[in-house]
Tab-separated table of C-alpha atoms and ligand atoms in Angstrom:
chain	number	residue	atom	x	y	z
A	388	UNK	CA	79.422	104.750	125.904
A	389	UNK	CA	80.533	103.775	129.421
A	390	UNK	CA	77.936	103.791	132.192
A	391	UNK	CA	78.599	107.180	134.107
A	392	UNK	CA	79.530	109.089	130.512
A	393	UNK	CA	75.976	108.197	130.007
A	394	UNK	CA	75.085	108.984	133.642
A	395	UNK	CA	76.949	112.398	133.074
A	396	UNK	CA	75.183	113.320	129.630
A	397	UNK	CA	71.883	112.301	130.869
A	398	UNK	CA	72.640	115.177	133.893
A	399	UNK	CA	73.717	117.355	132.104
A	400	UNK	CA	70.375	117.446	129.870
A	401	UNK	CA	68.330	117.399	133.108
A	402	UNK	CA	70.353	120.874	134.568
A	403	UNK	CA	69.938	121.850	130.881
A	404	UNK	CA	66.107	121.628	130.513
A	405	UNK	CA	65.365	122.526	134.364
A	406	UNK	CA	63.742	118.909	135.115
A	407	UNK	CA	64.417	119.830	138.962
A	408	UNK	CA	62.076	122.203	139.106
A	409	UNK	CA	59.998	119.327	139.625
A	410	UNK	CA	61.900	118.005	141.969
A	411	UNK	CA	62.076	121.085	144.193
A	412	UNK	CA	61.104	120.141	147.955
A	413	UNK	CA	62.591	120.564	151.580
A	414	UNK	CA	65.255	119.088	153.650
A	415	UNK	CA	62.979	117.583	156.171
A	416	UNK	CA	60.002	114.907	154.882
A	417	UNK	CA	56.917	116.465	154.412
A	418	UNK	CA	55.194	113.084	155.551
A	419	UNK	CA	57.678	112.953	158.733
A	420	UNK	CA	58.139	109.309	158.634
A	421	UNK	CA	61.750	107.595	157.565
A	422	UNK	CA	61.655	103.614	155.725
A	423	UNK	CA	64.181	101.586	156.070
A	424	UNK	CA	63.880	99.330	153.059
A	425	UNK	CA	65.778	97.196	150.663
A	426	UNK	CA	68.248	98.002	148.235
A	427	UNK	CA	66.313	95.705	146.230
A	428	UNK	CA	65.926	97.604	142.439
A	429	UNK	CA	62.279	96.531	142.146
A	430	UNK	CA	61.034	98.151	144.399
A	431	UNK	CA	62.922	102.027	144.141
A	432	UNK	CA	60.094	103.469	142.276
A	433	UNK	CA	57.366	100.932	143.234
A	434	UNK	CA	57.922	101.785	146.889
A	435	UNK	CA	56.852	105.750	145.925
A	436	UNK	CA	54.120	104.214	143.529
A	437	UNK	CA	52.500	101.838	145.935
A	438	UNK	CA	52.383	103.913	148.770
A	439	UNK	CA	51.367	107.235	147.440
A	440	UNK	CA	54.041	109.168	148.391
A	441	UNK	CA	56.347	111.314	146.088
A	442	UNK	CA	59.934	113.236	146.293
A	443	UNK	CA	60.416	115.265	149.842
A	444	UNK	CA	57.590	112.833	151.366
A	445	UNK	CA	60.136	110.402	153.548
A	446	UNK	CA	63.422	109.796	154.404
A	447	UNK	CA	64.528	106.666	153.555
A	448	UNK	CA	67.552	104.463	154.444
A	449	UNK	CA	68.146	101.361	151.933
A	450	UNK	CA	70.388	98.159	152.522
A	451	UNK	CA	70.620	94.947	151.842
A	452	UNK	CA	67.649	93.270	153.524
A	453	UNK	CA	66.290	96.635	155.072
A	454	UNK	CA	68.317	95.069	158.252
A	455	UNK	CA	69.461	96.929	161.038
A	456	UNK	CA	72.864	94.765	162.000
A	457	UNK	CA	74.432	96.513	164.479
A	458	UNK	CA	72.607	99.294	167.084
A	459	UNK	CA	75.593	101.147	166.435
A	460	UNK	CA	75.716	101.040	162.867
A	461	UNK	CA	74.797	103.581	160.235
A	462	UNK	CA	71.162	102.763	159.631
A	463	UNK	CA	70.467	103.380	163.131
A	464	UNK	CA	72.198	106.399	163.312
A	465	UNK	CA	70.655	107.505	160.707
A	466	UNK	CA	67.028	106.730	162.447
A	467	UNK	CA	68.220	108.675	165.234
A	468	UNK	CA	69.124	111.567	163.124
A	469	UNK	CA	65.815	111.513	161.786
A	470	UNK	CA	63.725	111.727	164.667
A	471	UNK	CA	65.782	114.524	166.260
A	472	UNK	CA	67.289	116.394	163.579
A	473	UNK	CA	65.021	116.244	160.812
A	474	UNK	CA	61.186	115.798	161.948
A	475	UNK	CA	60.570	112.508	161.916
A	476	UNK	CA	57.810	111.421	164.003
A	477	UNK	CA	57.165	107.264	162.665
A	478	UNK	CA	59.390	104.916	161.543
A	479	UNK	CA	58.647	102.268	159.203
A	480	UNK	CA	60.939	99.064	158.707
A	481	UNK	CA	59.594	97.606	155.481
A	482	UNK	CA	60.789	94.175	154.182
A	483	UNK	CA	59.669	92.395	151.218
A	484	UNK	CA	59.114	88.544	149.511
A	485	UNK	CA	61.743	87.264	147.422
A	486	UNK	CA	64.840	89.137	149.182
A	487	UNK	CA	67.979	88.311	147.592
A	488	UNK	CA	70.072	89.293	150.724
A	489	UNK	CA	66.989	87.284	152.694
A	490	UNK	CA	68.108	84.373	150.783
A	491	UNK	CA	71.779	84.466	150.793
A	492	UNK	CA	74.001	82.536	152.491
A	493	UNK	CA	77.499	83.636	153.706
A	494	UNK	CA	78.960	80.532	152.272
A	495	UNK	CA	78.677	81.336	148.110
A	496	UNK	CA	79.783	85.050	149.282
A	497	UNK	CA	83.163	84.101	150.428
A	498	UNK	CA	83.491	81.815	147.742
A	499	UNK	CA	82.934	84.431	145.478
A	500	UNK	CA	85.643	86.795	147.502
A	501	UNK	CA	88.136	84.197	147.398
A	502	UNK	CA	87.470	84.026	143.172
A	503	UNK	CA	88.321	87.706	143.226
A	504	UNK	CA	91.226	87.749	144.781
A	505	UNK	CA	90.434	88.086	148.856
A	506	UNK	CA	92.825	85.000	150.840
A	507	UNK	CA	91.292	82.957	152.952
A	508	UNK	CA	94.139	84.023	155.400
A	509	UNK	CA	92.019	87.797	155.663
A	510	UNK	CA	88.932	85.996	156.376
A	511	UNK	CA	90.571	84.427	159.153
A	512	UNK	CA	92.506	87.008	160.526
A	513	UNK	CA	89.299	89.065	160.448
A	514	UNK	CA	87.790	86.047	162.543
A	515	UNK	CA	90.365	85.796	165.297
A	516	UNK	CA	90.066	89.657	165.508
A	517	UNK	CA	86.746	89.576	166.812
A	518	UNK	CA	84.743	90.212	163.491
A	519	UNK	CA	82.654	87.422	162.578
A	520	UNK	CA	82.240	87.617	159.051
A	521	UNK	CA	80.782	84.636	158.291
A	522	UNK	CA	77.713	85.668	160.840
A	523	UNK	CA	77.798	89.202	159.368
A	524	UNK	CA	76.925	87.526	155.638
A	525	UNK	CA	74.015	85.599	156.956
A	526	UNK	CA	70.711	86.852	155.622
A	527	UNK	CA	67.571	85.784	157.250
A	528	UNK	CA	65.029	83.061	157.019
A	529	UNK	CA	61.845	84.874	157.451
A	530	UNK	CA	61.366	88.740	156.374
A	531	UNK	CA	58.501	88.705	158.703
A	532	UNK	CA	60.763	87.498	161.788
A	533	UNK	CA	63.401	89.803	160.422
A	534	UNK	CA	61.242	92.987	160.333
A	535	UNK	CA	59.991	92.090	164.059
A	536	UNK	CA	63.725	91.902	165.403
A	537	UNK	CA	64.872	95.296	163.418
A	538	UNK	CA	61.192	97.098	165.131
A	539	UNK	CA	62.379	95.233	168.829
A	540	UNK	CA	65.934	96.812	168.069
A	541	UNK	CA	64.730	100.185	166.903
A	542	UNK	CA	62.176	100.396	169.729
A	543	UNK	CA	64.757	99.283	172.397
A	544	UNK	CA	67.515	101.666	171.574
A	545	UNK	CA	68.561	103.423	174.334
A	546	UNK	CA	69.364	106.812	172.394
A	547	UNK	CA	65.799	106.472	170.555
A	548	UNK	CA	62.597	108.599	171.275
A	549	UNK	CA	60.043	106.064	172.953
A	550	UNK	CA	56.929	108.355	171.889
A	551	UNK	CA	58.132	107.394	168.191
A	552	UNK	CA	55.649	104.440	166.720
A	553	UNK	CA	57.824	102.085	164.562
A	554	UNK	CA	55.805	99.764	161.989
A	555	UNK	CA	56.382	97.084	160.068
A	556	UNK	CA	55.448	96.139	156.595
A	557	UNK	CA	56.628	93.425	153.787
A	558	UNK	CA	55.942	94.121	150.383
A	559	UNK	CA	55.247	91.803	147.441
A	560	UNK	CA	57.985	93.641	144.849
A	561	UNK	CA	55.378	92.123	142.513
A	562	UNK	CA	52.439	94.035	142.998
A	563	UNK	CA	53.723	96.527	145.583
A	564	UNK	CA	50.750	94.906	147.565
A	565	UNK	CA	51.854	95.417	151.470
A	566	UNK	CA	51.574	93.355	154.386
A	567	UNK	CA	51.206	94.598	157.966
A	568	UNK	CA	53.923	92.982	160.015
A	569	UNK	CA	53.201	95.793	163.021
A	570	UNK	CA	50.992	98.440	163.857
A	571	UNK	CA	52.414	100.766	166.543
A	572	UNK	CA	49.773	103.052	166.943
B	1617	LIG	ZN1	65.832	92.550	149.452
C-alpha cells in the first residue's frame, strides 16, 4: 500500500473509534508560550515528552534549523500572530545538537537540484534577481550562536510585543536533555 492510502486508512480508523476525543483541546495554548523548533523527526514527540507538555499546551512553528531567515518571513509572522491573536505570552526558540540543516552546506544542495532536473541557468537568474540562493541554503555553524541571533531578531522586531520574554534552549535529540541558551525573565 502507498504511503497516504495507509495515511487515509489509518484516519479513517481513528474518526471510526473516536481517538480524538483525546485529543479534544482549544484554539489558543493552554501553556501560552509558542516554540519554534526543528523539523528534525527525533524530536516531534520527544519535544512533548521532555518538556512535560501535551496536545493544546503550545503553539509551535517547525523548520529546518528552528531559524528565523527573514523578519518578514512566515515564522515570524507566525510569532506575531501568536502573541496578539492567540495568547501567547513567551516565546521559546529551541535548537538542538546534531542539526542536519545546522550542518548543511548550500553546495551538495544545488548539486542535488541540478541531478533533478533544476539548470544551473535558474540558479543564476535567481542570483542576478536579487535572491541569493546560495546564502539562503547555508545552515549554521553553532546552534547556540544560531538560537542567540533568531532571540536578537525576535526581540528586535519592530511589530513584536517588547513585554514578551523570548528564551532559548538546545536540546540533545538524544536524551531530550535541554540546555539553557537564554533566560529572559
Ligand atoms: Zn535540525
Amino acid at each position: 500500500m502507498r504511503l497516504l492510502d495507509t495515511l487515509l486508512e489509518n484516519n479513517e480508523k481513528f474518526v471510526e473509534n473516536k481517538d480524538y476525543l483525546n485529543y479534544q483541546t482549544s484554539k489558543t495554548p493552554d501553556k501560552k508560550v509558542l516554540i519554534v523548533s526543528c523539523m528534525d523527526s527525533r524530536l516531534t514527540e520527544l519535544t512533548y515528552k521532555a518538556l512535560g507538555l501535551k496536545n493544546g499546551d503550545i503553539k509551535q512553528v517547525k523548520n529546518a534549523g528552528a531559524m528565523i531567515t527573514h523578519p518578514y518571513g512566515s515564522t515570524m509572522r507566525s510569532i506575531l500572530v501568536a502573541v496578539y491573536m492567540l495568547g501567547v505570552e513567551e516565546v521559546i526558540i529551541m535548537g538542538h545538537n546534531d542539526c542536519g540543516f545546522g550542518a548543511l552546506k548550500p553546495e551538495p544542495i544545488l548539486k542535488e537540484m541540478h541531478a533533478r532536473g533544476v539548470s544551473e541557468e535558474v540558479i543564476n537568474t535567481l542570483m542576478h534577481s536579487g535572491i541569493d540562493v546560495v546564502d539562503w541554503l547555508q545552515g549554521f555553524d553553532s546552534v547556540e550562536e544560531s538560537v542567540a541571533e533568531n532571540i536578537k531578531i525576535v526581540k528586535q522586531h519592530p511589530l513584536m510585543d517588547k513585554n514578551v520574554p523570548v528564551h532559548g534552549l538546545v536540546m540533545d535529540p538524544g536524551t531530550g536533555a535541554v540546555e539553557v541558551i537564554h533566560n529572559d525573565y
